[in-house]
Coordinates of C-alpha atoms in Angstrom, one line a residue:
X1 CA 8.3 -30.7 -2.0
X2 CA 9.3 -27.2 -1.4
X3 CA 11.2 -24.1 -3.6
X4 CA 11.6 -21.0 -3.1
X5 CA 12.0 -18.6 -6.7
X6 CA 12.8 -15.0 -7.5
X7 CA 11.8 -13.2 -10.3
X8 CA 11.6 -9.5 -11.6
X9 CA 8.6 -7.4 -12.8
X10 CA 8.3 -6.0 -16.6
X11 CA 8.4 -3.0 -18.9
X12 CA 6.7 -3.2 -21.7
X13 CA 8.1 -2.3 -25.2
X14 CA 5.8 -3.1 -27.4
X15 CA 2.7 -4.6 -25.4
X16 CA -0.2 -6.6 -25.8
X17 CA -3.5 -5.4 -25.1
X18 CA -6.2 -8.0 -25.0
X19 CA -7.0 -11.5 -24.8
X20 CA -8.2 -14.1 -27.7
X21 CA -9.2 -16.9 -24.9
X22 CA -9.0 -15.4 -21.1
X23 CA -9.0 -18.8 -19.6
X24 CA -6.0 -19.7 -21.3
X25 CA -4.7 -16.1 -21.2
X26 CA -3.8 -16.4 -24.8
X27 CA -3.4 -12.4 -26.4
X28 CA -4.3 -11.5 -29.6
X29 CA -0.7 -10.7 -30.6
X30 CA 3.2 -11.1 -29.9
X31 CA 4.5 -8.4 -27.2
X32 CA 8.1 -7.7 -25.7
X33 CA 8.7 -6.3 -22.8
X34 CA 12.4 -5.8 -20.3
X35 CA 12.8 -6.9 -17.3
X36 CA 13.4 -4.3 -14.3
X37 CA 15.8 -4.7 -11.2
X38 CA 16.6 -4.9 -8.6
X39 CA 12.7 -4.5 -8.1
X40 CA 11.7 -8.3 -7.8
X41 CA 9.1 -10.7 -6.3
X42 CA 10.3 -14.1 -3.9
X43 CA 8.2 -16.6 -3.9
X44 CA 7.9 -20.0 -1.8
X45 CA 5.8 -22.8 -2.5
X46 CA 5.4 -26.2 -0.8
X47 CA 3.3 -29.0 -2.0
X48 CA 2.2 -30.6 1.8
X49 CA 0.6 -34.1 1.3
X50 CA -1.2 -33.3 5.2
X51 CA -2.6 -29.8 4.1
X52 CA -6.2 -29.8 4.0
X53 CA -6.6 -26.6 1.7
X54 CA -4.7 -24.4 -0.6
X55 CA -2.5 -21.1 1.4
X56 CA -1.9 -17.7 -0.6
X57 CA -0.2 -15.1 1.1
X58 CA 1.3 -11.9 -0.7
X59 CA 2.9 -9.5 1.2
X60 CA 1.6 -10.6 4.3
X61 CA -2.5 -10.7 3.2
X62 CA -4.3 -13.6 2.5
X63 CA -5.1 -13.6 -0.7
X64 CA -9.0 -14.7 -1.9
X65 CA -11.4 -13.9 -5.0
X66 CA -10.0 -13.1 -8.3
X67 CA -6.8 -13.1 -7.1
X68 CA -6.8 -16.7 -5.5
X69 CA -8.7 -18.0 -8.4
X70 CA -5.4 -16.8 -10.8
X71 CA -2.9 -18.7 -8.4
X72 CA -4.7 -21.4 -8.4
X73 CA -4.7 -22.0 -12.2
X74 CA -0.8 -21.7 -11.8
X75 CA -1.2 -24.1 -9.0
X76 CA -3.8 -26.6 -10.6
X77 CA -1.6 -26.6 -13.8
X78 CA 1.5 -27.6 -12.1
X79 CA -0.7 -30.5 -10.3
X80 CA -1.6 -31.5 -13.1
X81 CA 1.5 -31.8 -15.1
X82 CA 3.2 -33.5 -12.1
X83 CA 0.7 -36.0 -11.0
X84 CA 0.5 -34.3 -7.8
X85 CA -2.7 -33.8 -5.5
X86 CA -1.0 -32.8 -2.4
X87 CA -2.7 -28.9 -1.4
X88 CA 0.2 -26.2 -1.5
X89 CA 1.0 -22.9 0.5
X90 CA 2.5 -20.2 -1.3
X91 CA 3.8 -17.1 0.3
X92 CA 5.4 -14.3 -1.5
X93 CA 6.7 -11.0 -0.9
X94 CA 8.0 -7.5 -3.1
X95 CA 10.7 -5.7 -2.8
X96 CA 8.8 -2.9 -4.7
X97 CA 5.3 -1.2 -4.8
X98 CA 2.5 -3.2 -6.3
X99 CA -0.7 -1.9 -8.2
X100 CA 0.8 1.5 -9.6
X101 CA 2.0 -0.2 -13.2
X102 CA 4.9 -1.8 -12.7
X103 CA 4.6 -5.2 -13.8
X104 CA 4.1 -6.9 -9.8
X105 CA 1.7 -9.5 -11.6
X106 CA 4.5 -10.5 -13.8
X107 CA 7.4 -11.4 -11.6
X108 CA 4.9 -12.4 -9.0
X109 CA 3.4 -15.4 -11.3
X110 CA 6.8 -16.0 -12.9
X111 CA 8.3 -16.2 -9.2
X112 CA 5.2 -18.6 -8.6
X113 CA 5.5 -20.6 -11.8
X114 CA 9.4 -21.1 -11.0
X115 CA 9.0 -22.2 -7.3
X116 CA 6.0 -24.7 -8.4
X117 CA 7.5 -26.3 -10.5
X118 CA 10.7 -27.0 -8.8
X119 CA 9.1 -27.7 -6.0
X120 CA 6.9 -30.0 -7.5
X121 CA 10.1 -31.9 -9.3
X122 CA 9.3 -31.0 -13.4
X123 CA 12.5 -30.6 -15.4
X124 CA 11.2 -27.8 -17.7
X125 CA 12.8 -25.0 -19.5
X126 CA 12.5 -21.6 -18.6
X127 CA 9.9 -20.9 -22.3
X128 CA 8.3 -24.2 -21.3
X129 CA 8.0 -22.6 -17.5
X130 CA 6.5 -19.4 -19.3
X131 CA 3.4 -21.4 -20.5
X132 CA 2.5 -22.1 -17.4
X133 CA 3.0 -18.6 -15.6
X134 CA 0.8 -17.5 -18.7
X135 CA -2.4 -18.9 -16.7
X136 CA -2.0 -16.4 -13.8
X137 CA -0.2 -13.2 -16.5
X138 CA 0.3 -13.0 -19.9
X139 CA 3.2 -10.2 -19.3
X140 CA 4.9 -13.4 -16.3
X141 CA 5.8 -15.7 -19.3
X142 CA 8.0 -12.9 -20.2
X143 CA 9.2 -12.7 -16.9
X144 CA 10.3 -16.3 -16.5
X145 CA 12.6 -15.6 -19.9
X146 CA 13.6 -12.7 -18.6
X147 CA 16.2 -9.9 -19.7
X148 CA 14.3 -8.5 -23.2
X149 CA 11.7 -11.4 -24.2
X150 CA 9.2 -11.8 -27.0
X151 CA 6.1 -13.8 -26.0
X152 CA 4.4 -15.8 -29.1
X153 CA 0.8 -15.0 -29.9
X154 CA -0.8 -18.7 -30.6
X155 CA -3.9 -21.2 -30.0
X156 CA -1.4 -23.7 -27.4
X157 CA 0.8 -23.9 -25.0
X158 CA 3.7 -24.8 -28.2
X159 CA 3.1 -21.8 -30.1
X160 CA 2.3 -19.3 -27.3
X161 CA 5.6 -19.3 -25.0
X162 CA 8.3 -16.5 -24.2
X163 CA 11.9 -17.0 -25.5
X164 CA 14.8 -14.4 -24.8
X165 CA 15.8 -11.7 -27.6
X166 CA 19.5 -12.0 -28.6
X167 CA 20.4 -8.3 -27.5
X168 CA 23.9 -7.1 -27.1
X169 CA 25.6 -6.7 -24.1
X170 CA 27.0 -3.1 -23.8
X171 CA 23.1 -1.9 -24.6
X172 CA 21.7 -4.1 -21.7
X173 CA 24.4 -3.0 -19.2
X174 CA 24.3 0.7 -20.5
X175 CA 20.1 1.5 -19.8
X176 CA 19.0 2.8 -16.8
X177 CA 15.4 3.0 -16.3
X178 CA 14.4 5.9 -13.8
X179 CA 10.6 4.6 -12.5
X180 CA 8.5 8.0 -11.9
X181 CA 6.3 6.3 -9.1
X182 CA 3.0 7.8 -9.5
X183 CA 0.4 6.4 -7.2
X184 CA -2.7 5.3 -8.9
X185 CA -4.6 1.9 -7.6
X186 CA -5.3 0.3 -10.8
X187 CA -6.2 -3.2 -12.1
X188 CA -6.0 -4.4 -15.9
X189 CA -8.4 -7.3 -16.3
X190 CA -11.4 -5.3 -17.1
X191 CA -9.8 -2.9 -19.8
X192 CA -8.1 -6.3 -21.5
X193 CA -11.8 -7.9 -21.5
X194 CA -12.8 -4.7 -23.0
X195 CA -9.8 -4.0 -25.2
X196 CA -11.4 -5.3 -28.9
X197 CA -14.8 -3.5 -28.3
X198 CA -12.5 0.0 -28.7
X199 CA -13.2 1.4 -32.0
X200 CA -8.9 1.8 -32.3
X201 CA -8.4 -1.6 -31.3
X202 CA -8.4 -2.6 -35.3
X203 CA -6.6 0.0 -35.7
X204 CA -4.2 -1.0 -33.2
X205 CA -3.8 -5.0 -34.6
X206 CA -3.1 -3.3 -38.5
X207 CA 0.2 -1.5 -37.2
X208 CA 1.2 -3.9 -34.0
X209 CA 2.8 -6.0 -36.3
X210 CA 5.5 -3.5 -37.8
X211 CA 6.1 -1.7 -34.5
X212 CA 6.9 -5.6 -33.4
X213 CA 9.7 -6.1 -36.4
X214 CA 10.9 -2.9 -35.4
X215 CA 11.5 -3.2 -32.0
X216 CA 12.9 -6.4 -32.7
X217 CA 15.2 -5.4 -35.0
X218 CA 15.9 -2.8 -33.3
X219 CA 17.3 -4.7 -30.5
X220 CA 19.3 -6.8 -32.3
X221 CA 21.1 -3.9 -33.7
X222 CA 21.6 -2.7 -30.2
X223 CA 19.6 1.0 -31.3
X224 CA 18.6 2.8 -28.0
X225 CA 16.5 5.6 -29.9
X226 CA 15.1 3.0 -32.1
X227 CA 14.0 0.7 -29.6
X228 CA 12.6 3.9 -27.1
X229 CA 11.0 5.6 -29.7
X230 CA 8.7 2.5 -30.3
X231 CA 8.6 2.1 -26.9
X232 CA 7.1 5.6 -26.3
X233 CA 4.8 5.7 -29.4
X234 CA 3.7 1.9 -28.7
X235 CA 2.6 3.9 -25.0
X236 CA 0.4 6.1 -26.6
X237 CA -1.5 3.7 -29.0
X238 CA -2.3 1.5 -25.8
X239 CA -3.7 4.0 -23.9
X240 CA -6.0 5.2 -26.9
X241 CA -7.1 2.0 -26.7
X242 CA -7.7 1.8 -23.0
X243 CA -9.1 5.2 -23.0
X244 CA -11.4 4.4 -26.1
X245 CA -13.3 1.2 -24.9
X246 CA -16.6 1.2 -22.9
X247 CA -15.6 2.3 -19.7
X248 CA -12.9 4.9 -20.9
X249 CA -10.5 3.8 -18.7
X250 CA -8.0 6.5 -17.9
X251 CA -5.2 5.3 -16.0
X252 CA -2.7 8.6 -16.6
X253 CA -2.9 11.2 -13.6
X254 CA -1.5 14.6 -13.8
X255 CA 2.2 13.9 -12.5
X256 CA 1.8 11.6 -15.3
X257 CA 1.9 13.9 -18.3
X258 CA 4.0 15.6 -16.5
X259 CA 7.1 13.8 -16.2
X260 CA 5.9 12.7 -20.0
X261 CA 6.7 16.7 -20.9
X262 CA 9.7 16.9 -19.1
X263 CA 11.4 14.1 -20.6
X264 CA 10.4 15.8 -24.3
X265 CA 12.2 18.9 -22.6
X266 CA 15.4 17.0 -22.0
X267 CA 15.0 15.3 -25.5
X268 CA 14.6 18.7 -27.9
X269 CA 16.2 21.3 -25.2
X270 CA 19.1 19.3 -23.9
X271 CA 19.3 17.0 -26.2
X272 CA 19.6 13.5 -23.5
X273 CA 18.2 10.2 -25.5
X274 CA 15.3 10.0 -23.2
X275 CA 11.6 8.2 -23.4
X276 CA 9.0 7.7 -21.6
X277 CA 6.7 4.5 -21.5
X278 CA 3.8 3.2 -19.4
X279 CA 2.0 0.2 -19.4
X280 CA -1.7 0.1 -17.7
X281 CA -1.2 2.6 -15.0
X282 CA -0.2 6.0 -14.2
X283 CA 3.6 5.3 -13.5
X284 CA 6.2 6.1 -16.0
X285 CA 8.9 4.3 -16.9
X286 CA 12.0 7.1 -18.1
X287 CA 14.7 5.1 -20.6
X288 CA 17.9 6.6 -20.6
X289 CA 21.7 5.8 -21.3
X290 CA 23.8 5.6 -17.6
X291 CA 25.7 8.6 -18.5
X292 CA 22.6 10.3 -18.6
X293 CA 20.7 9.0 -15.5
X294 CA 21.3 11.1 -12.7
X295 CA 20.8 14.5 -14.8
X296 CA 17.2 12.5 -15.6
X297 CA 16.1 11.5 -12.5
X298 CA 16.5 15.1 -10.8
X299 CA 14.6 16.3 -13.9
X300 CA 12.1 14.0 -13.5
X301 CA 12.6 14.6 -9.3
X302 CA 11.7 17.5 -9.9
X303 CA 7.7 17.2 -11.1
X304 CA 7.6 16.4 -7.2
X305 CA 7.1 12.5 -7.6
X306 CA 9.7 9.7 -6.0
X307 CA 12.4 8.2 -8.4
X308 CA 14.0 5.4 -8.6
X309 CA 16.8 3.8 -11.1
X310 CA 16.5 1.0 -12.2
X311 CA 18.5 -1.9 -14.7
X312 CA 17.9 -4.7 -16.7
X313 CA 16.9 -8.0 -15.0
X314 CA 17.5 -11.7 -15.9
X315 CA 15.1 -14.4 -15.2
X316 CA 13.2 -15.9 -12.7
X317 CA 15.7 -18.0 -10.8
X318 CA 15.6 -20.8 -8.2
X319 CA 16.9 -19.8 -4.6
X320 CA 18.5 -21.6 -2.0
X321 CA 17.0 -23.1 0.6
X322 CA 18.0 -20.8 3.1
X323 CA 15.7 -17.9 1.1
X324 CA 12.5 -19.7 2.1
X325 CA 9.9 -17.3 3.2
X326 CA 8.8 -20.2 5.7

């Protein structure tokens, strides 16, 4: 009873902020979100009837506290829908930096989600899969759908799911995302706990909804500025969230704002269909058009922070056995 998965991290498009029931990681509204790649998480998980306790390994750490308690959820949930007691080891690794904003919790419980249950033997679809990396991330179900996905806000595991946007090819294979690496330790749990005691978070809920239709819609029409444009403004709202609950969290750092200031310079001086978008860190995620990418990424070189570029990714995916990580 052993599989080994792959699966990429997130970029948010329109994102949620906030959870209705924490345990059940259930957020108080829809979000949509891309997948990045080639940045990616491997995961391999065996269910071993002779183990006496549960392994987690990431990157080479054991992993304990918080972190071990969200695995096990994953874990305890794919038990449980298997009729399977046996303990498990789970070792994973990333091909990219983890803890600066870019989505390393979401491809890291989708890859987990994905290998569990394979390797536990359910015959689940990938937006039935998504319910149960939810546990661990809210931003993994979207991972497991991968490509542009839409999870569900809802009260169960039927209504709150991830299912892939119908978006045209030519506008999937023509974005290049250029990652402005800004290093920033951060972690999210606290400001989502937090997230409806900010004064804008009502705010936020009364206009989530049409920024959601438009991004949708957006897609579905294949509209690059459209879709960027809410991207970018849908950036700022979060962070006046963030920013404006009890602790004031304040994830952006100076290299932040920026790369945020020279991608408007590209925008109004050169005219390149550019945006910028972060999610719950100080990283910035730089949407262009591939003609347009490597004139962007020295710009963006050039505020002295490391670059990569990145493209759409599909979803999390089953490897062979040969990929195990042990």
């Amino acid at each position: 009873m052993k599989a080994t998965a792959r699966a990429h991290p997130i970029q948010g498009i329109v994102k949620y902020h906030g959870m209705r029931d924490e345990q059940r990681r259930l957020p108080y509204h829809d979000s949509i979100s891309v997948c990045t790649a080639p940045s990616n998480t491997t995961t391999t998980v065996a269910f071993e009837p002779d183990r006496s306790e549960d392994s987690y390994v990431v990157d080479g750490e054991v992993v304990d506290g918080s972190g071990a308690d969200r695995i096990q959820k994953v874990v305890d949930e794919v038990r449980e829908r298997a009729g399977v007691d046996h303990r498990v080891q789970v070792e994973s690794v990333n091909n990219f930096q983890s803890n600066i904003g870019l989505g390393s919790s979401a491809s890291g419980f989708a890859a987990l989600a994905r290998a569990a249950a394979e390797a536990a033997g359910l015959d689940l679809s990938l937006p039935e899969i998504s319910t149960i990396a939810r546990l661990g991330s809210a931003s993994a179900a979207r991972a497991v759908t991968g490509g542009f996905s839409d999870l569900h806000t809802g009260l169960n595991d039927e209504d709150c799911r991830s299912e892939r946007l119908d978006v045209p090819d030519d506008f999937v294979d023509d974005l290049r995302i250029v990652i402005a690496k800004v290093p920033s330790y951060k972690e999210t749990g606290h400001a989502h706990s937090e997230a409806a005691d900010s004064h804008m978070f009502q705010a936020r809920l009364a206009h989530i909804h049409a920024q959601l239709a438009e991004a949708r819609d957006a897609l579905r029409e294949g509209d690059f500025e459209r879709v960027f444009e809410t991207a970018e403004h849908d950036s700022l709202s979060l962070a006046a969230t963030t920013m404006t609950g009890p602790s004031g969290w304040v994830y952006w750092k100076p290299d932040t704002v920026e790369v945020f200031d020279a991608v408007r310079e590209l925008r109004s001086e050169d005219d390149v269909p550019v945006y910028f978008s972060t999610d719950t860190g100080a990283t910035v995620y730089v949407n262009t058009r591939a003609e347009h990418a490597d004139k962007v990424e020295e710009a963006i070189a050039d505020c002295g922070v490391e670059t990569d570029v990145w493209e759409v990714g599909g979803p999390a995916h089953v490897l062979d056995e040969s990929d195990a990580l042990f």
